[in-house]
PDB file of C-alpha atoms in Angstrom:
ATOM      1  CA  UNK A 293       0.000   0.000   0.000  1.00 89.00           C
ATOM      2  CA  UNK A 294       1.118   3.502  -1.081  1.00 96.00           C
ATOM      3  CA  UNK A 295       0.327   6.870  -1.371  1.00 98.00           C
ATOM      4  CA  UNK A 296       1.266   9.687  -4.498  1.00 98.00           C
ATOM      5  CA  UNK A 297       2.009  12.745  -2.667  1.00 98.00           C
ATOM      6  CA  UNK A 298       1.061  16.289  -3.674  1.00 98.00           C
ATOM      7  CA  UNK A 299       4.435  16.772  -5.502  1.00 98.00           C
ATOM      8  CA  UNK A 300       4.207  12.861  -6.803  1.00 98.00           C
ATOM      9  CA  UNK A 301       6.617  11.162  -4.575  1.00 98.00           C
ATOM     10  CA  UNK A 302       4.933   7.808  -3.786  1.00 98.00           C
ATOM     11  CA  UNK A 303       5.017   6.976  -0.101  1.00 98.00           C
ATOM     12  CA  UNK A 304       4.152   3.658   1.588  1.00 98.00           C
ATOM     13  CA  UNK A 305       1.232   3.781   3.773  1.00 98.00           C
ATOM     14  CA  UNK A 306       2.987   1.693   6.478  1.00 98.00           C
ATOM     15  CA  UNK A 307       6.240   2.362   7.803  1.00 98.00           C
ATOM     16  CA  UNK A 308       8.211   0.922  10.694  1.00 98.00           C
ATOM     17  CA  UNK A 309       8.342   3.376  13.743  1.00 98.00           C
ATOM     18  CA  UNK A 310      12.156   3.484  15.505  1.00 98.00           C
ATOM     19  CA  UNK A 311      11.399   5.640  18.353  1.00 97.00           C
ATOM     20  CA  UNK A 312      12.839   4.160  21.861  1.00 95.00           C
ATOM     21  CA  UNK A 313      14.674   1.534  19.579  1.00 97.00           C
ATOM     22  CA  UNK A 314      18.264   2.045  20.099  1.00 94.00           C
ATOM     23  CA  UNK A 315      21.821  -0.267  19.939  1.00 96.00           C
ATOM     24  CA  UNK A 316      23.138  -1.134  16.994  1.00 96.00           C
ATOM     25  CA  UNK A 317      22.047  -4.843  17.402  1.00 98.00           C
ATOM     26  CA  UNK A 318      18.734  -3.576  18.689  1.00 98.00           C
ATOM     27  CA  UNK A 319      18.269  -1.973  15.034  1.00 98.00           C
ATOM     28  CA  UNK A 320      20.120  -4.193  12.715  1.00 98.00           C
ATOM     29  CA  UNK A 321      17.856  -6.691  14.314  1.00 98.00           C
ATOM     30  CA  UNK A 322      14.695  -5.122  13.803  1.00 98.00           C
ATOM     31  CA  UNK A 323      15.641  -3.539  10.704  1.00 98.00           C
ATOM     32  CA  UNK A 324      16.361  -7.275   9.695  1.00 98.00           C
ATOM     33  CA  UNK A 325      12.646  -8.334  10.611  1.00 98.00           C
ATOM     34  CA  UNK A 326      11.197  -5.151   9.099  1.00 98.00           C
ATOM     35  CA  UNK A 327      12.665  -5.536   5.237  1.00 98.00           C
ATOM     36  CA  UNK A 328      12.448  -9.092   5.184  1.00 98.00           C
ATOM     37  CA  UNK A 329       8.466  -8.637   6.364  1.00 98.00           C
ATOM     38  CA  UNK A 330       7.785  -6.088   3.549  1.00 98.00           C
ATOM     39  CA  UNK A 331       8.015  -2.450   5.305  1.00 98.00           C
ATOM     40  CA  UNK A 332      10.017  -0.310   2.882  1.00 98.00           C
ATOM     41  CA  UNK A 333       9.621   2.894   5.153  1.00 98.00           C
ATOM     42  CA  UNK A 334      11.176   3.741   7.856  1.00 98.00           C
ATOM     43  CA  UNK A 335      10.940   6.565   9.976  1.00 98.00           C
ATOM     44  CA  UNK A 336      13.259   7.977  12.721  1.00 98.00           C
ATOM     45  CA  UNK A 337      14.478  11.591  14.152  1.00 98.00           C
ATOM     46  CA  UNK A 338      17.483  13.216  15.276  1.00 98.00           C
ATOM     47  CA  UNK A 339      16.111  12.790  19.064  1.00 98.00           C
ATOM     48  CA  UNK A 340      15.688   9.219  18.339  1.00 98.00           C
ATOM     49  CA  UNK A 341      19.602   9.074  18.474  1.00 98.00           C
ATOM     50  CA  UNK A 342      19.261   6.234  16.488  1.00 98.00           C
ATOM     51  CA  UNK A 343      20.382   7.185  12.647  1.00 98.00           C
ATOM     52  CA  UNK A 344      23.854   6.096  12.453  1.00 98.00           C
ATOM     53  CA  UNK A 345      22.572   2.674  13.875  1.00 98.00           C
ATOM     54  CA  UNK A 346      20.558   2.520  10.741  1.00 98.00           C
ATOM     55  CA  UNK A 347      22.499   3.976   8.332  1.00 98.00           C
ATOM     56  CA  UNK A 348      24.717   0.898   9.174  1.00 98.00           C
ATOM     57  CA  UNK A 349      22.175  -1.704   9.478  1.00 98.00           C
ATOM     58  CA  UNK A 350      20.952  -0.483   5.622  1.00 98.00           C
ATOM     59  CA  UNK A 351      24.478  -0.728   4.170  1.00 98.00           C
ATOM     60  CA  UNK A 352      24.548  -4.645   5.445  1.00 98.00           C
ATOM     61  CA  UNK A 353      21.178  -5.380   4.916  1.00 98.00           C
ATOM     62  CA  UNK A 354      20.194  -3.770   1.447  1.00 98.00           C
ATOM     63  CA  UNK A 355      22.731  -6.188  -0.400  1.00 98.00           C
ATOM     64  CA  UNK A 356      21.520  -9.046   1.989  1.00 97.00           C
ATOM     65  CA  UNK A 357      17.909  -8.323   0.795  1.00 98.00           C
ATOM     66  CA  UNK A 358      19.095  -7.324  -3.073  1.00 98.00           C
ATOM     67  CA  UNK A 359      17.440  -3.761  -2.571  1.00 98.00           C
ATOM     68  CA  UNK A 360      18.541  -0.538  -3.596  1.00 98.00           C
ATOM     69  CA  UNK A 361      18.596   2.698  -1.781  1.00 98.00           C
ATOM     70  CA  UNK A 362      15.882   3.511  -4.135  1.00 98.00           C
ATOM     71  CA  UNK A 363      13.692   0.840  -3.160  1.00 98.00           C
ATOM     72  CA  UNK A 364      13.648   2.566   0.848  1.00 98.00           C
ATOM     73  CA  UNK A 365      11.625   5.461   2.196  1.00 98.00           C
ATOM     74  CA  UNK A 366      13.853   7.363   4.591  1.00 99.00           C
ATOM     75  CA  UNK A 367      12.063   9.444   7.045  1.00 99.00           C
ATOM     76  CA  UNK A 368      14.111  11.570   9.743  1.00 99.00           C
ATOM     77  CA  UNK A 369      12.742  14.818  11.807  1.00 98.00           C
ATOM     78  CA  UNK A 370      15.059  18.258  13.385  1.00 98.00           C
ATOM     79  CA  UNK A 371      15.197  18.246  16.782  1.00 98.00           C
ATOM     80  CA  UNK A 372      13.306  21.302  18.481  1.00 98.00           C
ATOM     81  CA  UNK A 373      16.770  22.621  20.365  1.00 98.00           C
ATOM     82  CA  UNK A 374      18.136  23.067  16.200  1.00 98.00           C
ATOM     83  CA  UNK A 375      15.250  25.147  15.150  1.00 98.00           C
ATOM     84  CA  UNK A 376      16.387  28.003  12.721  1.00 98.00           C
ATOM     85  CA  UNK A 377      17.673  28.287   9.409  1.00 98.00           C
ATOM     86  CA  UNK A 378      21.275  27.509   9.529  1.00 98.00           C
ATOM     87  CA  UNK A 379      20.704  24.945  12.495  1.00 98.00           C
ATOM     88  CA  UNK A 380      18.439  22.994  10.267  1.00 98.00           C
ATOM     89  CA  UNK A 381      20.705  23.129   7.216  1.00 98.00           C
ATOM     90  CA  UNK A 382      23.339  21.595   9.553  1.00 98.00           C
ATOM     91  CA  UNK A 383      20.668  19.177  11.019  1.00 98.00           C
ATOM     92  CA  UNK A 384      19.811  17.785   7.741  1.00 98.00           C
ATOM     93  CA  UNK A 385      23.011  17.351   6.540  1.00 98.00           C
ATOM     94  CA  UNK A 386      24.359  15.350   9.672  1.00 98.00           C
ATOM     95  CA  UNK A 387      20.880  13.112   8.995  1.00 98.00           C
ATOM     96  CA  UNK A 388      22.557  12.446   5.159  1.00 98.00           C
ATOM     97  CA  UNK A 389      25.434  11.646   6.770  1.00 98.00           C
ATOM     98  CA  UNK A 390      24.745   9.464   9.783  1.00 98.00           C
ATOM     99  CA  UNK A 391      22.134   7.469   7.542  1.00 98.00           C
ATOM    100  CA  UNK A 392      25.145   6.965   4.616  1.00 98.00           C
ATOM    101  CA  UNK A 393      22.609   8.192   1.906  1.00 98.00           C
ATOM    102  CA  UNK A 394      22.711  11.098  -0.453  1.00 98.00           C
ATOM    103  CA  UNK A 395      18.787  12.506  -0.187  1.00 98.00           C
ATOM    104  CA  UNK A 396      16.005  11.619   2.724  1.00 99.00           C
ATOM    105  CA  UNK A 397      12.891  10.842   1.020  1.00 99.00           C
ATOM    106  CA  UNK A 398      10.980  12.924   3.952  1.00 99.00           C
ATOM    107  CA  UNK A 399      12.268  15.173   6.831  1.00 99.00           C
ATOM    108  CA  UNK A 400      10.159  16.938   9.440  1.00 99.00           C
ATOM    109  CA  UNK A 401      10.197  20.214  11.938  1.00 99.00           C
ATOM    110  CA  UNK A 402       9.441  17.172  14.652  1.00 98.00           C
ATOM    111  CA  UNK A 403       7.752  19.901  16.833  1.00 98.00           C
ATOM    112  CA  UNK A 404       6.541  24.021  16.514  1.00 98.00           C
ATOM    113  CA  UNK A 405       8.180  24.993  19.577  1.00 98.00           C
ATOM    114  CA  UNK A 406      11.989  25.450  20.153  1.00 98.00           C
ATOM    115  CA  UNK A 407      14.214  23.736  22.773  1.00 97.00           C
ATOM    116  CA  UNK A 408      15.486  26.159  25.641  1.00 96.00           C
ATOM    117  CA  UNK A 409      11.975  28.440  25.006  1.00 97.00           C
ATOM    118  CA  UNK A 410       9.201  28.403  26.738  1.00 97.00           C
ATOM    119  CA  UNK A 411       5.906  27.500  24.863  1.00 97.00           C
ATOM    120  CA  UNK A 412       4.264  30.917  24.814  1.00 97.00           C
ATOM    121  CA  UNK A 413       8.046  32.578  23.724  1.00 98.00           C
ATOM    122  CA  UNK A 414       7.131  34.302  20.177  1.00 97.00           C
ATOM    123  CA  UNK A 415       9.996  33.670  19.361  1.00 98.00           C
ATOM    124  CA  UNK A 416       8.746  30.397  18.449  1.00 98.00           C
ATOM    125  CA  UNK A 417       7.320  31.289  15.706  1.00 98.00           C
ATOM    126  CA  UNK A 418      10.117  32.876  14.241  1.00 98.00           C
ATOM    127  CA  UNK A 419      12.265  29.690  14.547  1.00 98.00           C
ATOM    128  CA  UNK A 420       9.938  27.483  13.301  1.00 98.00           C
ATOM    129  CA  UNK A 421       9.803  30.088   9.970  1.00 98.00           C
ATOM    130  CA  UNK A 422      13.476  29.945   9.479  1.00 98.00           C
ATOM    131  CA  UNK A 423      13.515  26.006   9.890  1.00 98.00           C
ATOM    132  CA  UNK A 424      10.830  25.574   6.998  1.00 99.00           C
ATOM    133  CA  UNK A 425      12.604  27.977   4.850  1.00 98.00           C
ATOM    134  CA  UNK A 426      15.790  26.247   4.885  1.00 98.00           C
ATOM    135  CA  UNK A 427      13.808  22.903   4.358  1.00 99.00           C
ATOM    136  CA  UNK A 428      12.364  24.657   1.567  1.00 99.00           C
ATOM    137  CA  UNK A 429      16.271  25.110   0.362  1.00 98.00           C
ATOM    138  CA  UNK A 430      17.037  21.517   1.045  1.00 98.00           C
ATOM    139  CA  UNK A 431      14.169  20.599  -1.110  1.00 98.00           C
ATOM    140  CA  UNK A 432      14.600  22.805  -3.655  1.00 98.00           C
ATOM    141  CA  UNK A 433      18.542  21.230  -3.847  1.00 98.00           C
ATOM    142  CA  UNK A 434      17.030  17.638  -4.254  1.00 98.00           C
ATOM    143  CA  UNK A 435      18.470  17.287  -0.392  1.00 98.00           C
ATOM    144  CA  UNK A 436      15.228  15.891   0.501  1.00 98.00           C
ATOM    145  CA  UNK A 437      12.055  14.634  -1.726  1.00 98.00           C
ATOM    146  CA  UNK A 438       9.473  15.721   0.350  1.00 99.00           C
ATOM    147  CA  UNK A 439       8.655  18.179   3.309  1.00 99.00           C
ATOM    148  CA  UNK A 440       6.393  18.248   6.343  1.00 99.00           C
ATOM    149  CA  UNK A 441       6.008  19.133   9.872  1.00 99.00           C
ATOM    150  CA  UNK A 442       5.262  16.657  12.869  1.00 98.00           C
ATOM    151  CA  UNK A 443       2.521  17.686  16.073  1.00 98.00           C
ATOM    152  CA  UNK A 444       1.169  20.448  14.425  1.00 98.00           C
ATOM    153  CA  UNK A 445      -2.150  21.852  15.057  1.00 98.00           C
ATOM    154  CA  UNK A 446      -4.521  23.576  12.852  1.00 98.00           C
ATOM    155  CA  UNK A 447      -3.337  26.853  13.883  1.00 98.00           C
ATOM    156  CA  UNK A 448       0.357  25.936  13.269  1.00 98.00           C
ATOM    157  CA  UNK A 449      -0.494  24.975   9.445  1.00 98.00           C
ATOM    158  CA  UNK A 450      -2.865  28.113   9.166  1.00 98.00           C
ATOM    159  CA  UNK A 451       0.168  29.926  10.303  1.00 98.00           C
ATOM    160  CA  UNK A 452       2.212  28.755   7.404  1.00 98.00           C
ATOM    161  CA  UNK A 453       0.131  29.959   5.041  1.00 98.00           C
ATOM    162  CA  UNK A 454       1.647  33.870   5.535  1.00 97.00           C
ATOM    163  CA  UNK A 455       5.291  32.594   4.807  1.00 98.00           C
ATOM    164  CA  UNK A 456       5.139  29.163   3.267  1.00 98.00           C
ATOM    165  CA  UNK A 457       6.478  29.266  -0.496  1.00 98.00           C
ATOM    166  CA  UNK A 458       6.295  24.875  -0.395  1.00 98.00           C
ATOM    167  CA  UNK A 459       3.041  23.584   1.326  1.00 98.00           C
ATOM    168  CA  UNK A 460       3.589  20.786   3.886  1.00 98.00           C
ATOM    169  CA  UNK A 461       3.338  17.421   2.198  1.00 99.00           C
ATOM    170  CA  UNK A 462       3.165  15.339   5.236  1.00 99.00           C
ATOM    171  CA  UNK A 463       1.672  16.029   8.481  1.00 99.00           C
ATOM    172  CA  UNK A 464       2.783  13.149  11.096  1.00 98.00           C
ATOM    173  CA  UNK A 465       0.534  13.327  14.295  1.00 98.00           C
ATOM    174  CA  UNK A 466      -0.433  11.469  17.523  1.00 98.00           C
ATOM    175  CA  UNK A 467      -4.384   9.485  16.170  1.00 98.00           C
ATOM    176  CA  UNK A 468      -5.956   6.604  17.249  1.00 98.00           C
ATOM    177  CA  UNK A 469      -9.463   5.449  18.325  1.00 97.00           C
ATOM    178  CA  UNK A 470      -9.176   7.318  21.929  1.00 97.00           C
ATOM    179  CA  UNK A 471      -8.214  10.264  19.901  1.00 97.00           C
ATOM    180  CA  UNK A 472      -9.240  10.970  16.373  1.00 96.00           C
ATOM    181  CA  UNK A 473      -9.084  14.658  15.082  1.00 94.00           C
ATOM    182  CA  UNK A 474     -11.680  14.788  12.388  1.00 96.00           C
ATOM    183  CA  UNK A 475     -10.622  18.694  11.819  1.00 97.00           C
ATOM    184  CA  UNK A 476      -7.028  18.026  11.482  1.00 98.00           C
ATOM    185  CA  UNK A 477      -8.397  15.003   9.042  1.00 98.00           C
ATOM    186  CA  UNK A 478     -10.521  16.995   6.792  1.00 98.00           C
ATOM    187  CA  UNK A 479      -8.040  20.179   6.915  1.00 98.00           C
ATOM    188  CA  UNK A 480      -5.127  18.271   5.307  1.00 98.00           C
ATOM    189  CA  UNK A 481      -7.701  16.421   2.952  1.00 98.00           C
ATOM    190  CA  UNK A 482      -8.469  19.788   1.342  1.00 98.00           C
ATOM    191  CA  UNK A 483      -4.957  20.973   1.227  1.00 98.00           C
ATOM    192  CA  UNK A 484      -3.372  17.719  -0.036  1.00 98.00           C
ATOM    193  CA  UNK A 485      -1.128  17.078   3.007  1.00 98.00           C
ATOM    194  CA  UNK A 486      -0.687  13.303   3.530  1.00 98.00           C
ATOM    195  CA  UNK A 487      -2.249  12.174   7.593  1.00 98.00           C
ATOM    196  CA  UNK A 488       0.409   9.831   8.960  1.00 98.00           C
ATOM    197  CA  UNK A 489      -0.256   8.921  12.662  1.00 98.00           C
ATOM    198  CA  UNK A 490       2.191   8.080  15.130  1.00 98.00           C
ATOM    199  CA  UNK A 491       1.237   5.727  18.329  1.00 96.00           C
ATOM    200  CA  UNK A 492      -1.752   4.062  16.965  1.00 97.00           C
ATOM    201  CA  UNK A 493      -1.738   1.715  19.042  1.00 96.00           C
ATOM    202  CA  UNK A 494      -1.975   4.053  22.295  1.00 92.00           C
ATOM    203  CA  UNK A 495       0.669   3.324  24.785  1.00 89.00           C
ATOM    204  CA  UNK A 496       0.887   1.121  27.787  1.00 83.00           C
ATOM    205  CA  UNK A 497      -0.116   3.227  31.145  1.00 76.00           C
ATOM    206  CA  UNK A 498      -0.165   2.635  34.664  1.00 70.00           C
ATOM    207  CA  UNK A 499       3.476   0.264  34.497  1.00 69.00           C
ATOM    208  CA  UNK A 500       1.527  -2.896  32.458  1.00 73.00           C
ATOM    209  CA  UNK A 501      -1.839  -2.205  31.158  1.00 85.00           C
ATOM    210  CA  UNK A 502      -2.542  -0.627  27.286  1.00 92.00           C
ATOM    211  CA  UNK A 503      -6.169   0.752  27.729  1.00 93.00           C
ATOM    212  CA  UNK A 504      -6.207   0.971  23.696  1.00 96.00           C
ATOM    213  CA  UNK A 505      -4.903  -2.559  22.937  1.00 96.00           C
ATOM    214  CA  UNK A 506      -7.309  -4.058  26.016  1.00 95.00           C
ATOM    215  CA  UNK A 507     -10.061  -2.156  24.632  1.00 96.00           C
ATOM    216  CA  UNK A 508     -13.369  -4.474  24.639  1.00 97.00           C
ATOM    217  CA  UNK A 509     -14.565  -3.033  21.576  1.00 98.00           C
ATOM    218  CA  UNK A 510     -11.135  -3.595  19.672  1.00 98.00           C
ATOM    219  CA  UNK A 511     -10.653  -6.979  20.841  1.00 98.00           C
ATOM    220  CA  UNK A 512     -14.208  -8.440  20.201  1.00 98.00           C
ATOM    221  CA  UNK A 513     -13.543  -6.710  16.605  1.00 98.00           C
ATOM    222  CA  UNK A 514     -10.441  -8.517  16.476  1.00 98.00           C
ATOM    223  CA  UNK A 515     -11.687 -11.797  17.211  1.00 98.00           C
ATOM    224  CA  UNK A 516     -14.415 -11.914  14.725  1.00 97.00           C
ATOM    225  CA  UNK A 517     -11.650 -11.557  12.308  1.00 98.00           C
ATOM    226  CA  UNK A 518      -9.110 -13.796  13.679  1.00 98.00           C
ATOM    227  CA  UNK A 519      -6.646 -11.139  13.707  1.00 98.00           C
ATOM    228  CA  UNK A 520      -4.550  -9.103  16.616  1.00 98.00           C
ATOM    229  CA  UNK A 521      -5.785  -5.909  18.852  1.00 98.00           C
ATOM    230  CA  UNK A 522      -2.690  -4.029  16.788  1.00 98.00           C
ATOM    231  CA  UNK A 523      -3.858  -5.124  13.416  1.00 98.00           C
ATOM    232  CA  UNK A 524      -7.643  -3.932  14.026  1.00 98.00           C
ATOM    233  CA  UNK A 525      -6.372  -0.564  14.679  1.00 98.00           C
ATOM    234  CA  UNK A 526      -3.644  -0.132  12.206  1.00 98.00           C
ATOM    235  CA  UNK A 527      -6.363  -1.241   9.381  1.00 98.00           C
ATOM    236  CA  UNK A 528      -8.654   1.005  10.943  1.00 98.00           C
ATOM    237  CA  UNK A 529      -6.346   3.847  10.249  1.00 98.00           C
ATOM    238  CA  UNK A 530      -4.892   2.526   6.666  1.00 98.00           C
ATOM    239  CA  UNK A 531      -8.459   2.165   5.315  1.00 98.00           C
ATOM    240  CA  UNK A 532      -9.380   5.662   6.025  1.00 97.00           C
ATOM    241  CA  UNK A 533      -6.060   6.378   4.183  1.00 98.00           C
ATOM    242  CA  UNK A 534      -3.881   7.770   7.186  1.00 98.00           C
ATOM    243  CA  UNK A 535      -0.336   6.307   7.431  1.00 98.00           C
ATOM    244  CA  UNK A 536       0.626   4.573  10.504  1.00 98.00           C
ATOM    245  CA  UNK A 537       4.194   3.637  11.591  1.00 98.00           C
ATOM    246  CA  UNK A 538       4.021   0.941  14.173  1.00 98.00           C
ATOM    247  CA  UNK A 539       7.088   0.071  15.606  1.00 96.00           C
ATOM    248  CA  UNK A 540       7.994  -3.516  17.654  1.00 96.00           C
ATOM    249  CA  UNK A 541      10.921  -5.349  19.017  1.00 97.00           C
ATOM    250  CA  UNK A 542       9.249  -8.629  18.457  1.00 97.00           C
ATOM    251  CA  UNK A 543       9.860 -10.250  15.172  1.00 98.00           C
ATOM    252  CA  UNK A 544       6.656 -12.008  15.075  1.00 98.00           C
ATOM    253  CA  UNK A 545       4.396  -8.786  15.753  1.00 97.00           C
ATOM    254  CA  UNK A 546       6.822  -6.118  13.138  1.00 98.00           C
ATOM    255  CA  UNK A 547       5.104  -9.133  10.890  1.00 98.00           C
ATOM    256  CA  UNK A 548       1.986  -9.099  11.685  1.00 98.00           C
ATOM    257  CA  UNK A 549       1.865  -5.423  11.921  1.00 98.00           C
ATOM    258  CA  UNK A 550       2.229  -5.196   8.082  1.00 98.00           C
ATOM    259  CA  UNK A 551      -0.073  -8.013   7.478  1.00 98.00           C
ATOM    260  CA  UNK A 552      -3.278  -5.714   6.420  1.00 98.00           C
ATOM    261  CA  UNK A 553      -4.660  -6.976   3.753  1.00 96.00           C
ATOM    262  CA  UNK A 554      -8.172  -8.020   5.339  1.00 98.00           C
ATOM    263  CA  UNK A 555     -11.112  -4.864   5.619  1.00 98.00           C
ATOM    264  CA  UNK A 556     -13.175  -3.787   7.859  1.00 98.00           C
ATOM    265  CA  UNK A 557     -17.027  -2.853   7.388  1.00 97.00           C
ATOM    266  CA  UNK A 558     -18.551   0.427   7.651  1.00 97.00           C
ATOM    267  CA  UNK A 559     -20.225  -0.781  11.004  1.00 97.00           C
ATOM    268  CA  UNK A 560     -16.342  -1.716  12.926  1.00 98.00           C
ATOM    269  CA  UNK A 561     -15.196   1.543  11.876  1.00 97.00           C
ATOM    270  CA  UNK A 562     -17.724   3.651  12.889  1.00 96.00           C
ATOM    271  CA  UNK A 563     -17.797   1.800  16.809  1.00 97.00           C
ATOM    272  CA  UNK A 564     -13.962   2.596  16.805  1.00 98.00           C
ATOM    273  CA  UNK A 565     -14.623   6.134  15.914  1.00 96.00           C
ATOM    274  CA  UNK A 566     -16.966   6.567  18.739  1.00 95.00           C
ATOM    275  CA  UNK A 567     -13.868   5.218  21.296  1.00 97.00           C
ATOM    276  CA  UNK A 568     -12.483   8.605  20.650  1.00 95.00           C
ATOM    277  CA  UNK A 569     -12.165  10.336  24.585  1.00 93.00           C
ATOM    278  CA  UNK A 570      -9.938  13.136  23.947  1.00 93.00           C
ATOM    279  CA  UNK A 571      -7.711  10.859  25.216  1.00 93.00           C
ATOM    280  CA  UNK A 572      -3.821  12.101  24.390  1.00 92.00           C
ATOM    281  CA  UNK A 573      -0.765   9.046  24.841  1.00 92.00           C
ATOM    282  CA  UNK A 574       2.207  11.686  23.662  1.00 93.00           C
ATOM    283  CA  UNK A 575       2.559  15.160  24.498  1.00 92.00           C
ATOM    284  CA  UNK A 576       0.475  18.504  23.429  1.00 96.00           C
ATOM    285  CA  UNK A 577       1.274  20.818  20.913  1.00 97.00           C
ATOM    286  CA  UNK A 578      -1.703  22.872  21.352  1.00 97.00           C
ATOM    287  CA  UNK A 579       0.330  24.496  24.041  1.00 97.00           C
ATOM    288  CA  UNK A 580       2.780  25.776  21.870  1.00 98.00           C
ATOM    289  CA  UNK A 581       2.208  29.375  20.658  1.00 97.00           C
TER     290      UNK A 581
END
């Protein structure tokens, strides 16, 4: 499954999520799972700490799997604390270099506000300004193939429109059943930006207990189609056309996670929508001037 975005750059709709995995073996391992399973995207960040793990794991494994850089969908994000123009030029070119590649596919302003500032500081907005505008440059320089920003809100994007030369192409958000943003949904619909969620699958709370995952509504729906809590409400997302990026340490379940291709009816969708509670697993960007 794939996407065309706006500027024509296909994208797959599932990707394998690398945030929290760290190690070198920790990645080449998963990494391993995830290419030999079918995920061609992956995503990480500069505050994932993680790139130079998978730059290496790539070199190894591409020949292993007879893929090509061009085959891969390289996702990375700019850390809030190098917000700015020239601090995000430097960003994205450590990114090239730590992942051993010569373009990202997709880089993101991971978050509106700066690192250092406080959230109502205007000079938030400034920052955030000069960091599209040099990802405009990188883009421009075939640096990077497509551009977006990560936990934006609707004012955020709105914002953009006064200095933006290069729409966003991909907005990257927290969405699941306990928190659906119909708005946000419908805003980036009109504008062509592509929805890709992060932390479908809620989070565990409480030390053990995933309130998402345990839901009673998810896992009856699961049952009846002899599938996993996971893979009810990563198809629940992929057949409404919003990306999802589920991420695992578990060979079996970085399997099964990409294993999609059964539907749900009109019916299962519509009793996940109503789980939605407002319910936030990541933090708030609201906040954020």
């Amino acid at each position: 499954m794939a996407v065309n975005l706006r500027n024509g750059v296909s994208m797959p709709l599932i990707g394998f999520g690398t945030f929290r995995i760290k190690g070198r073996e920790a990645i080449l391992r998963c990494l391993e799972a995830a290419l030999k399973s079918g995920y061609r995207l992956i995503d990480s960040a500069a505050i994932y700490h993680n790139e130079e793990d998978i730059g290496s794991a790539l070199e190894e494994l591409l020949p292993k799997f007879n893929l090509q850089r061009t085959d891969l969908f390289l996702t990375s994000k700019l850390s809030p604390r190098n917000q700015g123009y020239q601090p995000c030029i430097d960003s994205v070119k450590r990114s090239l270099g730590l992942m051993k590649t010569s373009y990202l596919d997709l880089y993101l302003i991971h978050w509106p506000g700066t690192g250092g500032k406080k959230v109502d500081n205007v000079v938030n907005i400034q920052m955030r300004q000069e960091s599209w505008k040099a990802l405009e440059d990188c883009y421009d320089k075939g640096l990077i193939k497509a551009i977006g920003v990560s936990n934006y809100c609707l004012k955020h994007l709105e914002e953009m429109k006064s200095y933006a030369r290069t729409f966003p192409h991909v907005l990257q958000v927290e969405h699941h059943p306990h928190y659906v943003q119909p708005e946000l949904v419908e805003y980036c619909a009109h504008h062509k930006i592509h929805y890709q969620a992060y932390s479908s699958l809620g989070t565990t709370v409480d030390g053990n207990c995933n309130p998402l995952l345990n839901n009673e509504v998810v896992k009856e729906i699961a049952k009846n189609h002899n599938k996993s809590p996971a893979q009810i409400l990563l198809r629940w997302a992929t057949q409404q056309g919003i990306g999802v990026l589920p991420k695992s340490l578990d060979p079996v379940h970085i399997e099964e996670n990409i294993s999609l291709d059964f539907l749900l009816d009109e019916k299962e969708i519509n009793r996940l929508n109503t789980l939605d509670t407002r319910c936030k697993y990541a933090w708030d960007p609201s906040i954020v001037i």
